[in-house]
XYZ file of C-alpha atoms in Angstrom:
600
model
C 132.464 89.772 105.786
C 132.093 93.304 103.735
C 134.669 96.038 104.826
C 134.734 99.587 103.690
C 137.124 102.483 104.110
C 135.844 105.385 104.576
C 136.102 109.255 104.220
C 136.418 111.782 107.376
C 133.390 114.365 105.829
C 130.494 112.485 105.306
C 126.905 114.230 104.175
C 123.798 113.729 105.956
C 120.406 114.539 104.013
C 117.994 115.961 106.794
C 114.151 117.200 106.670
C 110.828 116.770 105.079
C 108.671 116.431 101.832
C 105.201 115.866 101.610
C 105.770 112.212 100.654
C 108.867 111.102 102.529
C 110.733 111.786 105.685
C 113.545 112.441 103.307
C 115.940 115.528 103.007
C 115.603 119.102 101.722
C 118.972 120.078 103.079
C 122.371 118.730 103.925
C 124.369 118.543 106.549
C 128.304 118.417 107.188
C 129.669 115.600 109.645
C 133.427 116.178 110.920
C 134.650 112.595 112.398
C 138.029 112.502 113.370
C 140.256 109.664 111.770
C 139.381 106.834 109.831
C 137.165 104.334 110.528
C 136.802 100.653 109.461
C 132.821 99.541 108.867
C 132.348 95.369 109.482
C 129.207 94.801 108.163
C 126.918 92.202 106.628
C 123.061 91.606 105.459
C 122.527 88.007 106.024
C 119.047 87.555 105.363
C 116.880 89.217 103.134
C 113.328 88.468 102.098
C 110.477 89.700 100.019
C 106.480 88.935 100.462
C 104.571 91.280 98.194
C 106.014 94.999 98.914
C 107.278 94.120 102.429
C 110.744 93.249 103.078
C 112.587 91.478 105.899
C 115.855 92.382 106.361
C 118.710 91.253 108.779
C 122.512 91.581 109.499
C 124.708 93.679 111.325
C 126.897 96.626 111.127
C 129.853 98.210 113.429
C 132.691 100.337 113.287
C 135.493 98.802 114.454
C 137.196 100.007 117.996
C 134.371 101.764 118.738
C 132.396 99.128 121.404
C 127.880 98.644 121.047
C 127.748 97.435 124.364
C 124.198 99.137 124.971
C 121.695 100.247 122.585
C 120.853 103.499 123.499
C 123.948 105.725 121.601
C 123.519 103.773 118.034
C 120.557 104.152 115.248
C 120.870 101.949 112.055
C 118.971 102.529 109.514
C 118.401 101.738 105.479
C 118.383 104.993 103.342
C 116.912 105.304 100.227
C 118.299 107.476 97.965
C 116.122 108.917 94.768
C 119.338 110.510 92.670
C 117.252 112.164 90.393
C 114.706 113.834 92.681
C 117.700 114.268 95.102
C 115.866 113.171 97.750
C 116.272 110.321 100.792
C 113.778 108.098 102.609
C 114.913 107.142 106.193
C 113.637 103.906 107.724
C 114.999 103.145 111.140
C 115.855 99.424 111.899
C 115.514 97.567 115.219
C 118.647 96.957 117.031
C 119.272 93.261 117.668
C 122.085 91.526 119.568
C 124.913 89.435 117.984
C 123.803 86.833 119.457
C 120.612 86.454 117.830
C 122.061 86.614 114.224
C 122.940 83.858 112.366
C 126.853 84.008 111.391
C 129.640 82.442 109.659
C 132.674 84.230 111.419
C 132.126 85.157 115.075
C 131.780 88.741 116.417
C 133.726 90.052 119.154
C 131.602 90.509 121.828
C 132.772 94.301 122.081
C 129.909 94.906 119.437
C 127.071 92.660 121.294
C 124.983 95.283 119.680
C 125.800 95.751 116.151
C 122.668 93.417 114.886
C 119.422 94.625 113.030
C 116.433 93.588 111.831
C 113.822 95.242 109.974
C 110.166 94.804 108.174
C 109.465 97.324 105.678
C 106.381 97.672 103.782
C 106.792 99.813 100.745
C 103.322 99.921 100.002
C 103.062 101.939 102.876
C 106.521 103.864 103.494
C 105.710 107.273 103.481
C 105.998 109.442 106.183
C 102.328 108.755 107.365
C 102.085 104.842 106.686
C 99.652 105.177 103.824
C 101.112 105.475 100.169
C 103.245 103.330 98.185
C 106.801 104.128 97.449
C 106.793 107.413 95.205
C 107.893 106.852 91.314
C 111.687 107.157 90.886
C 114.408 104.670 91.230
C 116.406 104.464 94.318
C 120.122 103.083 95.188
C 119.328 101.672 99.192
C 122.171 102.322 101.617
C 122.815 101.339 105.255
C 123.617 103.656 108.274
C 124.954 103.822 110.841
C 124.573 106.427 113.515
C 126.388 106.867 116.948
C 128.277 109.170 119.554
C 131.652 108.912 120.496
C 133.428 111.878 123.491
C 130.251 114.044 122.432
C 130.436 113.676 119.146
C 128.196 112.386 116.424
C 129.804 109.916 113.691
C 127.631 108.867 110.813
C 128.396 106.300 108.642
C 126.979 105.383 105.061
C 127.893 101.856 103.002
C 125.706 100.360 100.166
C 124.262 97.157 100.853
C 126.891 94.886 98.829
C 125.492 92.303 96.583
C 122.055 91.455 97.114
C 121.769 88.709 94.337
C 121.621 85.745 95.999
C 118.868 86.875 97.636
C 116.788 87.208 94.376
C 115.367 84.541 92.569
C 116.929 85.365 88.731
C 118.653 88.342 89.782
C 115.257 90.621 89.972
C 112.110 90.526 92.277
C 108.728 91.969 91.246
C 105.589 92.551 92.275
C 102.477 95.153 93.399
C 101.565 98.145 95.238
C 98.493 99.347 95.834
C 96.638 102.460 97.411
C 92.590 103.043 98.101
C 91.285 106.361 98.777
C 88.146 108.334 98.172
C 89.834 110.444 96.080
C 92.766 108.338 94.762
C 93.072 104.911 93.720
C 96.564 103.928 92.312
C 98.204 100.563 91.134
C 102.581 100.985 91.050
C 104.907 98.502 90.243
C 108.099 97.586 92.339
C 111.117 96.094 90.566
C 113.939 95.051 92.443
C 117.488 94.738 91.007
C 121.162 94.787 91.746
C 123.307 97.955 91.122
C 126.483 97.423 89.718
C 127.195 101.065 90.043
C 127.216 101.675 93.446
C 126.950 97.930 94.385
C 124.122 97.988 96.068
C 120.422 97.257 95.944
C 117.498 99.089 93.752
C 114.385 99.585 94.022
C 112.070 101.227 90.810
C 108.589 102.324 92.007
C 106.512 103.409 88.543
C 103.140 104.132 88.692
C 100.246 101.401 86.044
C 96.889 102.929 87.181
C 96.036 106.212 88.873
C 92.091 107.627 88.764
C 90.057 109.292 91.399
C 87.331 106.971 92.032
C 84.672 109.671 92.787
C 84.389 110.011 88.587
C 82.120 106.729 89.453
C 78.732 106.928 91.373
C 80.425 105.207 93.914
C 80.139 101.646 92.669
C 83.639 100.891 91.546
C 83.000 97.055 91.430
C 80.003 97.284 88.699
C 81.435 100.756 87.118
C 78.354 102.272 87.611
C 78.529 105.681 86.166
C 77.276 108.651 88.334
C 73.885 109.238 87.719
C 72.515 112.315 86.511
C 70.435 115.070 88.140
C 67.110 113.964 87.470
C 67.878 110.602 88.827
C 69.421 111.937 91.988
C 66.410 113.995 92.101
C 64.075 111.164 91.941
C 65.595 109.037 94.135
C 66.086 111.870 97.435
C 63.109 114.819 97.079
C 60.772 113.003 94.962
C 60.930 109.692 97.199
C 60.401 111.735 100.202
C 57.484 113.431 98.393
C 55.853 110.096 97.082
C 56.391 109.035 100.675
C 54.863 111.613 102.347
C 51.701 111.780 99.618
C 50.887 108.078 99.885
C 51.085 108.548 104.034
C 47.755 111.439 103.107
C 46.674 109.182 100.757
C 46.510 105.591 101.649
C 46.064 103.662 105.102
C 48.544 101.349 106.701
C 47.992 97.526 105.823
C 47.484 95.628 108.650
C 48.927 92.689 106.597
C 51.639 94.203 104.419
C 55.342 93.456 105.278
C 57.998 94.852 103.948
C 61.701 92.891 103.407
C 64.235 95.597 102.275
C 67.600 95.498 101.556
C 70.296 98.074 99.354
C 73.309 95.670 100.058
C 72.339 92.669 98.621
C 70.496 90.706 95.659
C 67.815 88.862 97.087
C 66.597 87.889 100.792
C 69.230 86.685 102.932
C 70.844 87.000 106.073
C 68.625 87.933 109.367
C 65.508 89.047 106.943
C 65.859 85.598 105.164
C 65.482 83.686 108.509
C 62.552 86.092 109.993
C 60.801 85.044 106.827
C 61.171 81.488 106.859
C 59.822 81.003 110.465
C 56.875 83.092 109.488
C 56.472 80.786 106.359
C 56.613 77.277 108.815
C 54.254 79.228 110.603
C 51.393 79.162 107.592
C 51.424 83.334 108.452
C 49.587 84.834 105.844
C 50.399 88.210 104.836
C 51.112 90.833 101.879
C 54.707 90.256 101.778
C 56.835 92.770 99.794
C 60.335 92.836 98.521
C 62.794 95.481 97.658
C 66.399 94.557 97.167
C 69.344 95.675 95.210
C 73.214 94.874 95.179
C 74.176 97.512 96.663
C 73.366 101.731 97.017
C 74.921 102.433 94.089
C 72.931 100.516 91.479
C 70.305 102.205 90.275
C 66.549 101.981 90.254
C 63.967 102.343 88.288
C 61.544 105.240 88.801
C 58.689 102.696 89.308
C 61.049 100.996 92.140
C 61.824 104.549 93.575
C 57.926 104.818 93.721
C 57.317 101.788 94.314
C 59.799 101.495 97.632
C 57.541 104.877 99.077
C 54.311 103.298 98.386
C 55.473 99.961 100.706
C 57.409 101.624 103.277
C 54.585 103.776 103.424
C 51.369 101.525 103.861
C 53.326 98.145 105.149
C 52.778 98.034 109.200
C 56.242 96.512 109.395
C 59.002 97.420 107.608
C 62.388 94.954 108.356
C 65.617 96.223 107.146
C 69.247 94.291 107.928
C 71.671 97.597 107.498
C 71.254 101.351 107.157
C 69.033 102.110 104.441
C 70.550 106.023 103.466
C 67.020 106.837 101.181
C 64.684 105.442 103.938
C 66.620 107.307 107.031
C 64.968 111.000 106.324
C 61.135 109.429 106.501
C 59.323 109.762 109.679
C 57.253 106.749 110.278
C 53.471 106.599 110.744
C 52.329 105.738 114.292
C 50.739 102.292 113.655
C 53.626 101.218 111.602
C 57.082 99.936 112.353
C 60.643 100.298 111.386
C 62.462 97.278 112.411
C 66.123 96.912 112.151
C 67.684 93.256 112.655
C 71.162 94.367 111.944
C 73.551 92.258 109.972
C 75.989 91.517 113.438
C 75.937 90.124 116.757
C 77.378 91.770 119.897
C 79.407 95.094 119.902
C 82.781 95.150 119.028
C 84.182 98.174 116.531
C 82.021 101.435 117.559
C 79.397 102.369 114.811
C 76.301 104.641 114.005
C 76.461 107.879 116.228
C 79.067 106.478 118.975
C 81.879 107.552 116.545
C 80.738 111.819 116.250
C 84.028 113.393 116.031
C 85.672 110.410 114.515
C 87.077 110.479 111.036
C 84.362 108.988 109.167
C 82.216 109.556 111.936
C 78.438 110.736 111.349
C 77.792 114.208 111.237
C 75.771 115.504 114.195
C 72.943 116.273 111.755
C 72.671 112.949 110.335
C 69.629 111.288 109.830
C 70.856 107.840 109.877
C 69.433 105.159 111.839
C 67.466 107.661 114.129
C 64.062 106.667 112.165
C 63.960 102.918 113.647
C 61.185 102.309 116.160
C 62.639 98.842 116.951
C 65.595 97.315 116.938
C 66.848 93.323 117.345
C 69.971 92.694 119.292
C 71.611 89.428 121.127
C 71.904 90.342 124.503
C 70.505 93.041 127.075
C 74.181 93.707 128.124
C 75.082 95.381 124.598
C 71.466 97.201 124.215
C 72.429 100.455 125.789
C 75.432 100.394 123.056
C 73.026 100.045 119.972
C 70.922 103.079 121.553
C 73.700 104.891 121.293
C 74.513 103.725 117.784
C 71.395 104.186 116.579
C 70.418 107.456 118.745
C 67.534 105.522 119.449
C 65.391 104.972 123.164
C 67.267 102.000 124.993
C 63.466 101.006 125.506
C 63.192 100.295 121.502
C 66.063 97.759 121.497
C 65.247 94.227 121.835
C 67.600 91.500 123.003
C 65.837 88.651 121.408
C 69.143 87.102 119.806
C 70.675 87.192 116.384
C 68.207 85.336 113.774
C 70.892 83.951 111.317
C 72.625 81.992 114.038
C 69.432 79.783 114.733
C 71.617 78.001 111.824
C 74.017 76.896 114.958
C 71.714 75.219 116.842
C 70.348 73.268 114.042
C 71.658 70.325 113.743
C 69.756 68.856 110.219
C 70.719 71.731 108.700
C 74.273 71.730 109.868
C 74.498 68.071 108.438
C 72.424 68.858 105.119
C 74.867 72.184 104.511
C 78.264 70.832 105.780
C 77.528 67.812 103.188
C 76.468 70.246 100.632
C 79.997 72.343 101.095
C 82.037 69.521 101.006
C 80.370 67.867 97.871
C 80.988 71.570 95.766
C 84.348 71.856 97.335
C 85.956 68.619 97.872
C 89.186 69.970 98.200
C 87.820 70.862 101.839
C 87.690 67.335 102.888
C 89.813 65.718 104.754
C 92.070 68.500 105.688
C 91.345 71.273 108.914
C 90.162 74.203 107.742
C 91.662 77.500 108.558
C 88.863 80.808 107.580
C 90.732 84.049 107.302
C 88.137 86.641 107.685
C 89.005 90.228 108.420
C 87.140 93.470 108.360
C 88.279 96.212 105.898
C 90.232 99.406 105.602
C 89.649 102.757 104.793
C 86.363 104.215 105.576
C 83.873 103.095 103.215
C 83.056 101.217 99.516
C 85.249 103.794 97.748
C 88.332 102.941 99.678
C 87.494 99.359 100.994
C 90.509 97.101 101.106
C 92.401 95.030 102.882
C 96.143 94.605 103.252
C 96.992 91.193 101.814
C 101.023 91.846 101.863
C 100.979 91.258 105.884
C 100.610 87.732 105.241
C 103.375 85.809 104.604
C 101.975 83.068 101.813
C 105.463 81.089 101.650
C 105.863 80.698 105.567
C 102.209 79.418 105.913
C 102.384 77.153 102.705
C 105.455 75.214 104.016
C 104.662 75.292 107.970
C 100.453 74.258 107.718
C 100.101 72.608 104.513
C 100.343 69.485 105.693
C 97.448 69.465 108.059
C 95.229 72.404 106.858
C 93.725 74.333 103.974
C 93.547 78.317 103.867
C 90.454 79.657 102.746
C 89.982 83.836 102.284
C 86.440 85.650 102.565
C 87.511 88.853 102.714
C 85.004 91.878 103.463
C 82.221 91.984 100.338
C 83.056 95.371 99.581
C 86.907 95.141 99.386
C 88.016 96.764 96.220
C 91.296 94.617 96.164
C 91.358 90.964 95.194
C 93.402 87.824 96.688
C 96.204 86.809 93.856
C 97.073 83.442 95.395
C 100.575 82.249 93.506
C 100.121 78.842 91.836
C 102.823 76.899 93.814
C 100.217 77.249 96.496
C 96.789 76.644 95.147
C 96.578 73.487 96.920
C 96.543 75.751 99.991
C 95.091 79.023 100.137
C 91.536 79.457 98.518
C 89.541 82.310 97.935
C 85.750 82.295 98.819
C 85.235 85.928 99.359
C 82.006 85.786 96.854
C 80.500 83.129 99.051
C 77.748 85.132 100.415
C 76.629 83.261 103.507
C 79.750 83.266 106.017
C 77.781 81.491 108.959
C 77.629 78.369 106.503
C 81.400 78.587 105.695
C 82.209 78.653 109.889
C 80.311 75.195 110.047
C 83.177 73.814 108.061
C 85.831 76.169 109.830
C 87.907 74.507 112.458
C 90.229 77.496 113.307
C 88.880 81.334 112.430
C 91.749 84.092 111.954
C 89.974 87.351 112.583
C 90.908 91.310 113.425
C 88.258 93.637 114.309
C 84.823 91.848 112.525
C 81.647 90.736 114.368
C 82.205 87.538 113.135
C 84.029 86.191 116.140
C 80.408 86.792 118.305
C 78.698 84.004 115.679
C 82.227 81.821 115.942
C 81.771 81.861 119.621
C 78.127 79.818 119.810
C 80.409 77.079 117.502
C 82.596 76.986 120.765
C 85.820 76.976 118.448
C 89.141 78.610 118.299
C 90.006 81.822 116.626
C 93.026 84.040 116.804
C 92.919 87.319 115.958
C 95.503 88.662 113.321
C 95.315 92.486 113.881
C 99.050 93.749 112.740
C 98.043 97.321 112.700
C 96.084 97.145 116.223
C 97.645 100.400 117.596
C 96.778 102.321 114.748
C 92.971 100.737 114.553
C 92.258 101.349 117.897
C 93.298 105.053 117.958
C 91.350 105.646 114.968
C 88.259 103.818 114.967
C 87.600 102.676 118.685
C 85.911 100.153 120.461
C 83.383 99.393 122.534
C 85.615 97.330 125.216
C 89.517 97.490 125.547
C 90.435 94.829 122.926
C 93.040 93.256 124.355
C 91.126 92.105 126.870
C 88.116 91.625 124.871
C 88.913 89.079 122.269
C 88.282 85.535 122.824
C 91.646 84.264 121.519
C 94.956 85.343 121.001
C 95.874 88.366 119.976
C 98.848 87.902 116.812
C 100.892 90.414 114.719
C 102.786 89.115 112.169
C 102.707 85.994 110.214
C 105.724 84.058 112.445
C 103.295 84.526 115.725
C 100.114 83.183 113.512
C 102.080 80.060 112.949
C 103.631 79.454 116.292
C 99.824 79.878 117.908
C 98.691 77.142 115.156
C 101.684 74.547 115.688
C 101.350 74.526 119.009
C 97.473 74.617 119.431
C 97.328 77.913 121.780
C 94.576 79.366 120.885
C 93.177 80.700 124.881
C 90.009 78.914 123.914
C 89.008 79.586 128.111
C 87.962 83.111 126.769
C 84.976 81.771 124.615
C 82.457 81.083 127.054
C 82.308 83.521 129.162
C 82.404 85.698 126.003
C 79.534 83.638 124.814
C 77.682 83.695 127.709
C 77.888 88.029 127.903
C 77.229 88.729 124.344
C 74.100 85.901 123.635
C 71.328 85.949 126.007
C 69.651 82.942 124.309
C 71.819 79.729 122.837
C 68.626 77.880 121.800
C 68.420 78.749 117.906
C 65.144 80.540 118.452
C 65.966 84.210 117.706
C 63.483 83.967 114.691
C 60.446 82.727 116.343
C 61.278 85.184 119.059
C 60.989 88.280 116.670
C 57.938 86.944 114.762
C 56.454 86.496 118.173
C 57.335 89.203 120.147
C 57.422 92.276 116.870
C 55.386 90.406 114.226
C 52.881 88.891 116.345
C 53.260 90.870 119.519
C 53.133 87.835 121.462
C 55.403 86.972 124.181
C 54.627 83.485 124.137
């Protein structure tokens, strides 16, 4: 057990900066007499930038037999900047700390824990720990006869709880404006005998240099291109509407988010093809928004939208949105996901990143494809569309569900590419991303714990990743655990990788709607739920919405999986709301009922 002597005077570093809760002036604190600190850290841990702390800290005679007159907290002193970072700790009982030498019971409340994440320690949660180096201390805050005592100490040798002596590792921040890579190196002190931390900055560029694309590096493109591809595709548009009549037989696939056909548009397709349906089909796809076309596909995309009598799209199309569509042709949207979950489209006006009111998004479709009456009035609102133009005819990629050849053929076909699969359950981690669009996509890896999972489900399960196709940040999987964790983000088609899945983690995607016709367990890891749901908003309270558990950190993801509690009671009913039809017929229902306009 540590003990320190220390002073009467002790200085307290107060206020604010633009990047920390630190100080900007200083304080004098009179206690009367000296005081004798006990105090220990007996547990410290690192996963990427977030550390778990423990131990405890008292000042002797003075009893912590309630929690409501003490504050600890770890202080993070920047000697050259002369500035502090404050990070309160939760107060934990004696009891519940692991010790060598017993505690009188006088100071029942002299334990703490904390989980700091120093990729995201400034004052508003969002940036990495600023550049400098910084000596860590721990306080200790209380009131004795009216008077405030405030106690600092360093944190004693933090060795053995380094591997070597150092720890290292990343820190990362995505912004519109700002995307920046630091470095966080973790040593021991012999100076002030304590632990420090040394934040420097590898990569730092504003991302809106690019086009957008910061995956492919497209370069912006210049005027006349920009030109091209918004007033002179309107005008094109518009000319071959006065010029040239609708075909009856012409339809258009069209996509600015992927490669080639896929998803709902690939499935409407193939049922038209078993069908022997002869018509002009067209298709127009690209990557993604930001790659650019040629002027003959600019022209080209005008001339189809404009003479095809239906026109199927999968996701917002930004060039197509501004054209006002003939009255004998059609504007179908068979959006990319089931049932309504995060709110989109026009629900979110007065959100940040939120549609202006003046948008012309999604208010062009004359139909649109949804997978049950009960979320219809939702996607009207979305869309800004007439309730009357949405059709619950179910979700055409999950006809894959119902089919059981196809299920066989694919499962084998997974398991013969990726062997590694077989034999083992399969756990898919697949969560939406952050920030608030491609410029800023990511997703916060560092909330996962990799060692806990390896050691606790290795045994019986493999990890795979498909994180968001748009995230800017990758999965770095350490080599100790390869045989675990797996990325398969760039494996387009996620309803093929759930027919392998025997447990999806999830936070706020659509994906759990598709999960539920599988009638399988998912839990949904959402550590920064409070924050989400004040920010982006849902549809239904969430809580109460998900069809599994809801989990926050890594320990609660593992207890739910050891012990098999995964509320699997809440799938069916959620089934049953969100999916008017479970037959595996949504295709042949939109051929027949927008294609064909047949309602048999």
């Amino acid at each position: 057990m540590l003990k320190k002597k220390v002073d009467k005077t002790v200085n307290n570093s107060i206020g604010n900066n633009d990047l920390m809760s630190g100080l900007s002036s200083s304080l004098s604190v009179t206690i009367e007499g000296d005081y004798e600190i006990d105090y220990q850290i007996t547990n410290m841990k690192w996963n990427g930038a977030t550390l778990t702390i423990e131990g405890f800290i008292y000042i002797k005679t003075i009893p912590l037999l309630k929690n409501l007159n003490v504050t600890k907290r770890l202080v993070l002193k920047d000697s050259k900047e002369n500035q502090e970072l404050f990070i309160t700790l939760e107060d934990k009982m004696i009891s519940e700390i692991k010790l060598v030498n017993a505690i009188d019971n006088i100071y029942k409340w002299a334990g703490f824990t904390g989980v700091i994440n120093l990729a995201r320690v400034t004052y508003d949660k969002k940036m990495p720990l600023p550049v400098g180096k910084y000596n860590v201390f721990l306080e200790i805050e209380l009131f004795k006869n009216k008077k405030r005592i405030l106690q600092r100490v360093p944190l004693s040798d933090i060795r053995p709880f380094l591997k070597n002596d150092f720890y290292s590792t990343k820190m990362e921040y995505f912004s519109a404006k700002s995307q920046l890579l630091y470095n966080l190196m973790v040593t021991y002190d012999i100076s002030t005998k304590s632990m420090l931390l040394e934040s420097s900055k590898l990569k730092d560029f504003n991302p809106s240099s690019l086009y957008g694309d910061i995956k492919n590096k497209t370069k912006r493109p210049g005027l006349i291109y920009r030109f091209m591809r918004t007033r002179m595709f309107i005008f094109f548009y518009y000319l071959f509407v006065i010029f040239l009549p609708v075909k009856k037989d012409r339809i258009l696939f069209a996509s600015d988010s992927r490669e080639e056909i896929g998803g709902n548009l690939l499935f409407v397709y193939e049922a038209m093809q078993r069908r022997n349906l002869q018509y002009d089909y067209k298709f127009m796809f690209k990557e993604n928004s930001f790659v650019k076309k040629s002027f003959s596909e600019i022209i080209g995309l005008a001339n189809y939208v404009a003479t095809s009598r239906i026109t199927f799209l999968e996701e917002n199309y930004p060039m197509i949105s501004p054209l006002k569509i003939r009255k004998d042709a059609e504007l179908i949207q068979l959006w990319h996901g089931a049932g309504a979950f995060k709110k989109f489209g026009y629900s979110r006006i007065g959100q940040p990143g939120g549609p202006k009111i003046d948008s012309k998004d999604h208010r062009n479709y004359t139909k649109a494809v949804v997978s049950s009456k009960n979320v219809a009035a939702l996607y009207a609102e979305g869309f800004d569309i007439n309730e009357e133009n949405i059709y619950p005819l179910g979700i055409p990629r999950t006809d894959v569900f119902f089919d059981e050849s196809y299920k066989s053929e694919k499962t084998q076909e997974i398991y013969e590419e990726y062997p590694f699969l077989k034999g083992k359950k399969v756990i898919l981690f697949a969560p939406t991303f952050r920030g608030r669009g491609r410029k800023e996509a990511h997703y916060p890896i560092e909330n996962l714990d990799f060692d806990k999972m390896y050691k606790n489900l290795k045994d019986e399960f493999v990890f795979i990743f498909k994180l968001h196709f748009i995230n800017l940040n990758k999965v770095t999987i350490p080599y100790p655990y390869a045989d675990f964790f797996y990325d398969f983000t760039n494996y387009r088609e996620v309803n093929d990788l759930l027919l392998i899945t025997d447990l999806l983690i999830t936070d706020y995607s659509s994906i759990c709607f598709e999960y539920s016709l599988l009638n399988k367990p998912m839990l949904f890891f959402a550590h920064d739920v409070e924050e989400y749901i004040s920010k982006r908003g849902f549809y239904f309270e969430y809580q109460s919405f998900i069809p599994g558990h809801l989990v926050k950190t890594t320990d609660e993801l593992i207890e739910k999986i050891m012990n098999k509690d995964f509320g699997e009671e809440k799938i069916k009913p959620f089934r049953d709301y969100f999916f008017d039809y479970q037959d595996g017929k949504a295709s042949e229902r939109v051929v027949d009922q927008l294609v064909l306009n047949s309602n048999s």
